[in-house]
Amino acid sequence: MSRSVQNTLARLRDEIRHHNYRYHVLDDPEVPDAEYDRLMRELIALEKKHPELVTADSPSQRVGDAPISAFGTVQHQIPMLSLENVFAEDELRDFHRRVTEKLELGDAEEELAYAAEPKLDGAAVSLMYVDGILVQGATRGDGSKGEDITHNVKTIEAIPLRLRGDSFPRTLEVRGEVFMPKEGFEEYNRKAAETGEKTFVNPRNAAAGSLRQLDPRLTAARPLDIYVYTVGVVEGGVLPDTHSETLAKLRGWGLKTCPESEVVAGVEGCLDFYERIGSARESLPYEIDGVVYKVDAFRQQRELGFVSRAPRWAIAHKFPAQEEMTVLKGVDFQVGRTGALTPVARLEPVFVGGVTVSNATLHNMDELERKDVRVGDTVIVRRQGDVIPAVVGVIKSRRPKGTRRVKLPKSCPVCGSHVVREEGEAVARCTGGLICSAQRIEALKHFVSRKAMDIDGLGAKLIEQLVAIDRVRTPADLFTLRVEELVELERMGDKSAEKLVAAIDAAKQTSLPRFLFALGIREVGEATAASLAQSLGRLENLLSADEERLQAVPDVGPIVARRIVEFFAEPHNLEVIETLRNSGVSWPESEPVDVPEDGPLSGRVFVLTGTLSNMTRDEAKALVVARGGKVTGSVSRKTDYVVFGEKAGSKLTKARQLEVETLDENAFIALMETT
Ligand code: IVH
C-alpha cells in the first residue's frame, strides 16, 4: 500500500514540476491552470493523509514554513559583487578598450563576444542547491554577508525546489534577480490602496520588501518572479566554457533566465543591444534600469579578474534615471473634463527620465493623504516613458520643520462652484457641471449627442471652436446661434450653417428622458433617465424630489439619488434649465406612473438586450415597471430574466453561462400579457 502511495506521490510531484517548468521557464504551458490546480490539490490531499511521506522538495512545500522571528546570517562563500556603471557611449568605449587591451586582442577586438542582458531592477538573491535540492536562499546584503531568506524564496513559484535532470553539479549556487513584474506591481498597489494598506513606490522596493518578510505567507501573496544570471559556488560537476552556455544549462535544469539575453559582437554589438532594449523598455513586462555586458568566455573573465568589489569583465550601461528627488513647492488643483479635481505638484525643476520636470500629478486626494505629502517635503518624482510624471513618494526623513498639509479647495478653481468629495471616494469633483469651462466641451458634446438632444451636424470640432471664442458657455447658448455668425467659423458654408440652425431648432421638441440624459448628471445614464421620467412624470416633480423619493424609482440607488439631488441643488444648473425651457426646449408632459408596490412582477429583475421588433426597449421597460418589476443594465446571478432581441451579444451569453432564464420577444410579450 505504502509503495503505491509513494509511487502516486512521486508521479504527482513529477507532473507538477514538469508543468511548473513549462509555465515558468519555457513560458509555454501545456495544460490549463485548472488542471495544474487539480494536480496540486490531489497532491496536498494525499500528503495530508500521509504526513510522513512529505519531502522538503515537494511542490506543496512552498508556504509550509512557519514565520521566523529574525533573519539568520549567511556568509557568501564567494562574494556577491556589484557592477561598475557607465551612462554614456564614450564611457562604454573606454571600458571596451580596457578589456581588449588587457586581453591583447588586437584586431580581433571587434569580434569579442559579450553576453548582453537587461539589468533587472529587483533584488539580488543567491540560491544554493545541493544534490539538486534547494537548501538555502539568501539576500546579497553587503556582498559578503546576506540574510537567510530560504523560507521566502521557497514561496516563489518560478524558483524550482528541485533541479531537473541529473547532470547538475552536486553543489550549485545560482544567483539572480527577484523582481515584481510591472503588471503584478500595478495590481498589488491597486488592491493595497483599496484596502488602505501600504503601497510600494516602485517594483524594486516591492521585490526587496517582499523578500524581507518574517512570515512566508506574506511573501507568497506577492507576485514575484526571478531571472538567474550567474553562478557562485560550483562543486562536483563542470559547467560550460562560456557565460551564455552556462545560462542555457541553468535553463535546462529548470531555472528561469531572461529571454532577452543575447551574445553580441564587440562594442558595436553592445550599443546596438542598448538601443534595442531601450526602445523595448516600456513594453517589457518587467522593470529594468539599463543593460549589462559580460565578457562571454570564462577564460577571458579569469584573465581580466576583479577590481575591489566589481569584475573587470562586466559593466552596467544605465538608462537615464526615471526617478529623482526634488522639493515640493506647492500644490494646485486642475479640473478635468469630468469635473475631477487633480492635485498637481509644483516642483523645484528636476531632470528625470530625460527631461526637466517642474509639474507632476499627485493623482487624487486619497493618494496624496495616504502618502502624507506636504508642501516643503522632499519627494520622489517618477517619469517613465510617455507616462505623465508623478510624485510617487515622500522622503520623510528629510521633512523640514514647518511643512504645510495640502487642503482640498472648497470651490472649483475654474468656475467657483462647490467641490464635493464623497466619504470613501478618492476623487473630488467640481459640481459646476455645465457652467464650468473645464467641463464645458465634454458636457456640450454629451448634450448634443445622438441619445441626448440629437443635434445633427454639431461635431466636436465645432463645439471646440464655439467654446474657444466664448460664444457658447452653456447648452442654452446653442439655441441662440444664428446663421450669420456660424458662416464666419472655419469650414462652415451657408448651406451647412442653415442646416445646423434648422437641426438645433428641430431638437427643441424632445422628450423628458432625452432631456434628463442630456443634462449630464453623473450616474444618470440613458436607462436611469428613462426610469426617472417615467416614475416622476414631470420635471418639477424631479426637482422637488428628495433622496428617499428618488430611491423609490427603479434603477435608482442611494448614490444615484445623491448625485441627482446635488445636481439640482446647484443654482447654475437650475439657471441653465430655465434658459433652455425659455428658448423653447419642450417635451410632452405626462403624469407620473406610480410603481405598484406589489405588482405581479414585484421583486423580479429583468435585463433587456438586442433590438426588439415590436417595441423599443424603453417601451418594454415600461411594461415591466408597470407590473412592479425592475430593469437593470447588467446580467448577474440576481437577474431573473434576460429578454433578448436581434443582435443580442454578451449579455445573452452571460445569461446562459449563469443559467438565467432567457426570453425571446414572443415569450416576453406572452409573459406581459399573463401578468
Ligand atoms: S551580474 C559580478 N546581471 O545589478 C556581476 N547583475 O550592480 C554580478 N543586476 O547586484 C551581477 N541585472 O542585483 C548581473 N543581468 C544582470 C543583472 C544584475 C540586475 C543587479 C544585481 C547586482 C547589481 C550589480
XYZ file of C-alpha atoms in Angstrom, residues 68-73 147-149 151-152 211-215:
16
model
C 10.557 33.292 11.802
C 11.398 35.853 14.484
C 14.579 37.205 12.906
C 16.722 36.610 9.838
C 19.774 34.412 10.154
C 23.018 35.476 8.537
C 20.250 37.352 5.204
C 18.792 33.877 5.181
C 15.509 34.130 3.282
C 11.501 30.382 3.798
C 10.572 33.219 1.442
C 11.704 39.113 0.359
C 12.300 40.585 3.779
C 9.133 39.291 5.385
C 9.326 37.196 8.519
C 6.128 35.398 7.602
